[in-house]
Short mmCIF file of C-alpha atoms in Angstrom, two decimals:
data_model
loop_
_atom_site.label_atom_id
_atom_site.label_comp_id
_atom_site.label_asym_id
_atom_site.label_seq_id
_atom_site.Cartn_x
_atom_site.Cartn_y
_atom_site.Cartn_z
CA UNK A 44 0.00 0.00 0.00
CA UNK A 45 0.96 2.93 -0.55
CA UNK A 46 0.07 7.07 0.62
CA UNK A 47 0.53 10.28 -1.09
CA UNK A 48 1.90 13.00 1.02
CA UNK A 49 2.57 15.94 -0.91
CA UNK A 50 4.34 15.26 -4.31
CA UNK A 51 6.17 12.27 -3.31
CA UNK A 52 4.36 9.14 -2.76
CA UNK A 53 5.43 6.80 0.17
CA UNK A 54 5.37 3.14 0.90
CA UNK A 55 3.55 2.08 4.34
CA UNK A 56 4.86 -1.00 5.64
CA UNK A 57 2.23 -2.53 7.65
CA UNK A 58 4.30 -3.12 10.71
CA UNK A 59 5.16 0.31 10.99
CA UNK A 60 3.04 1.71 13.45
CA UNK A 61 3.78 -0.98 15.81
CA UNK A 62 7.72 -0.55 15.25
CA UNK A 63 7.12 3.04 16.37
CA UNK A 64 5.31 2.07 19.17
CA UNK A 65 8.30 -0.30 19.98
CA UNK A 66 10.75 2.67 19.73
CA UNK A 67 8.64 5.18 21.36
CA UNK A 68 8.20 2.24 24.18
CA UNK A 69 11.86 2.38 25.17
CA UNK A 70 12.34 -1.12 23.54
CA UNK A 71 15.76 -2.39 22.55
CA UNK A 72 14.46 -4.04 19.38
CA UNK A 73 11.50 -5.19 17.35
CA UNK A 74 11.11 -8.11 15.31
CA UNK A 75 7.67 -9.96 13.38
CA UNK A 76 5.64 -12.34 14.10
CA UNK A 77 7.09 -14.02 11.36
CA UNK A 78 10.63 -13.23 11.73
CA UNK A 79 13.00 -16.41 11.26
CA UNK A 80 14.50 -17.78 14.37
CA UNK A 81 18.13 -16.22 13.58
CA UNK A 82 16.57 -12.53 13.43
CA UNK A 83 14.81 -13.27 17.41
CA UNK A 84 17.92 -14.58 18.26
CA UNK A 85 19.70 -11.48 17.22
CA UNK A 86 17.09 -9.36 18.94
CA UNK A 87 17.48 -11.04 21.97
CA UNK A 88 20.83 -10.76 21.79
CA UNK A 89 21.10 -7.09 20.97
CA UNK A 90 18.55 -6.59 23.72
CA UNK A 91 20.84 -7.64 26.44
CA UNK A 92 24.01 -6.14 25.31
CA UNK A 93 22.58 -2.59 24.60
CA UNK A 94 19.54 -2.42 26.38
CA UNK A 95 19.65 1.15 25.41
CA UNK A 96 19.31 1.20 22.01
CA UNK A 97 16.99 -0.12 19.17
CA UNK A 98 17.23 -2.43 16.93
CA UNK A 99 15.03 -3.90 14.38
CA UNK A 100 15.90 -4.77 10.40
CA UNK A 101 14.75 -1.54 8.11
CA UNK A 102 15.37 0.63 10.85
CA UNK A 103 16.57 3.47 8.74
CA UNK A 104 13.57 3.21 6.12
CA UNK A 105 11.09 2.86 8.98
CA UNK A 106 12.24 6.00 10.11
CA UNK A 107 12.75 8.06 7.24
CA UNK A 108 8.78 7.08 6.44
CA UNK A 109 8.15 8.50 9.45
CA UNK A 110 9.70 11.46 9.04
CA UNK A 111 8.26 11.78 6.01
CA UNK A 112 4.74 11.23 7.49
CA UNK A 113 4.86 13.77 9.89
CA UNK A 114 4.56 16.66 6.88
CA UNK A 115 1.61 14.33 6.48
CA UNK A 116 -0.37 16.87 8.49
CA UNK A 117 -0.36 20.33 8.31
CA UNK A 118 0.82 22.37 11.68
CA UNK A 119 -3.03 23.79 11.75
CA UNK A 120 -4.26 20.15 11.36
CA UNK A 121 -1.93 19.21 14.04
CA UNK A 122 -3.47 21.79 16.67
CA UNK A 123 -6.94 20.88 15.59
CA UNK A 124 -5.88 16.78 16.55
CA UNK A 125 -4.31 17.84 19.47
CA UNK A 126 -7.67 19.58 20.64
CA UNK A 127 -10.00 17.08 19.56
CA UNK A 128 -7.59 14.71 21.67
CA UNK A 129 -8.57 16.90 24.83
CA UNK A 130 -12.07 16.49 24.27
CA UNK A 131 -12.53 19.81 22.68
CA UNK A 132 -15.72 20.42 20.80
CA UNK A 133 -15.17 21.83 17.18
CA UNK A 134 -16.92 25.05 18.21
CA UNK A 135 -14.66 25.32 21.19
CA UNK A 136 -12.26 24.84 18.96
CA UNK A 137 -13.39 27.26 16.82
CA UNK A 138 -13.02 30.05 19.21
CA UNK A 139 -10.14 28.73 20.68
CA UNK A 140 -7.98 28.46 17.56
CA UNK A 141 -10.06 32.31 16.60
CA UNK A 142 -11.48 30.51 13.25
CA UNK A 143 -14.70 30.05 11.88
CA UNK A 144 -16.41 26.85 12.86
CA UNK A 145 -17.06 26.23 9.46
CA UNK A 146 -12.74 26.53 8.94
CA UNK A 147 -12.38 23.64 11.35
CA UNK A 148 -14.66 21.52 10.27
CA UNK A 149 -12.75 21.88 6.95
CA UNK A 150 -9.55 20.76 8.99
CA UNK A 151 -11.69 17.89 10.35
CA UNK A 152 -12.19 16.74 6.72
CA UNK A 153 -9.19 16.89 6.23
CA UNK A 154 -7.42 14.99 8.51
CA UNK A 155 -10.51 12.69 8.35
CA UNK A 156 -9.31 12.20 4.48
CA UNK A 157 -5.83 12.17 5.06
CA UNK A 158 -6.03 9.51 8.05
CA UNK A 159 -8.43 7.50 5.99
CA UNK A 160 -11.07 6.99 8.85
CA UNK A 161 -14.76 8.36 9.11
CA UNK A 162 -14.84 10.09 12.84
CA UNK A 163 -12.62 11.60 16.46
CA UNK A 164 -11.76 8.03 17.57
CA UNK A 165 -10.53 6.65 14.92
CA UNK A 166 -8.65 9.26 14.00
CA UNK A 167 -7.05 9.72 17.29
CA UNK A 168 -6.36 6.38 17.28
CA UNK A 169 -4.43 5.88 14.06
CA UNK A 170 -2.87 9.54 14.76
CA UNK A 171 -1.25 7.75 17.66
CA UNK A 172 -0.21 4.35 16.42
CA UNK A 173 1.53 6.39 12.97
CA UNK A 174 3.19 8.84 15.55
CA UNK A 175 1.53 12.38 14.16
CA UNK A 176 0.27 13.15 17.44
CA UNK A 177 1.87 11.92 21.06
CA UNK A 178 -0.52 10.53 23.77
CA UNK A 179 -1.57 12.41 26.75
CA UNK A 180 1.46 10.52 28.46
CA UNK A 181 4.06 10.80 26.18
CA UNK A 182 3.43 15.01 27.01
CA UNK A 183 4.05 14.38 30.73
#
């Protein structure tokens, strides 16, 4: 699969949102499901000698899509997330963010169309699991 963002278009690998979840975790390295037995030997390994740092194979592409991913979402689009993380109602919003309500429903679209889902918990969710927007804990 693949997603446009911007001009350039940009593989998604499948297992990347839970590699970033891995990283942002404080893991010392991720591996699949379906990994051979050499690779979660490696792992293991890696996790006991540098318990400090990650490890996983792709590492650099994994995080040069993410990079790339975060220009996925506009700053404006970012602040709207953030908000509709807190709870915020749209018109709250709205006043908050001194735009039309109309405006950020536009920004809702938006990030509705960009995240591919259909309403606030989805897209919270998969803002989260791709690493566009941190959780409430990650910020403390």
């Amino acid at each position: 699969m693949r997603e446009r963002a911007g001009s350039v278009t940009v593989p998604v690998v499948p297992d990347d949102p839970l590699l970033y979840r891995a990283l942002d975790a404080g893991l010392s390295a991720y591996v699949t499901k379906s990994a051979p037995v050499n690779l979660v030997l490696s792992a293991t390994r890696h996790a006991a000698v540098a318990p400090t740092s990650f490890t996983t194979p792709g590492l650099a592409a994994a995080l040069a899509r993410r990079q790339h991913q975060g220009g996925l979402l506009s700053r404006r689009e970012r602040q709207v997330l953030a908000l509709m993380r807190d709870g915020i109602s749209l018109p709250a919003i709205a006043m908050q963010l001194h735009v039309s309500e109309a405006t950020v429903k536009t920004y809702v679209s938006r990030l509705y169309s960009k995240l591919r889902v259909n309403n606030r918990s989805q897209a919270l969710m998969v803002a989260v699991n791709q690493g566009l927007l941190p959780t409430v804990s990650d910020a403390a």
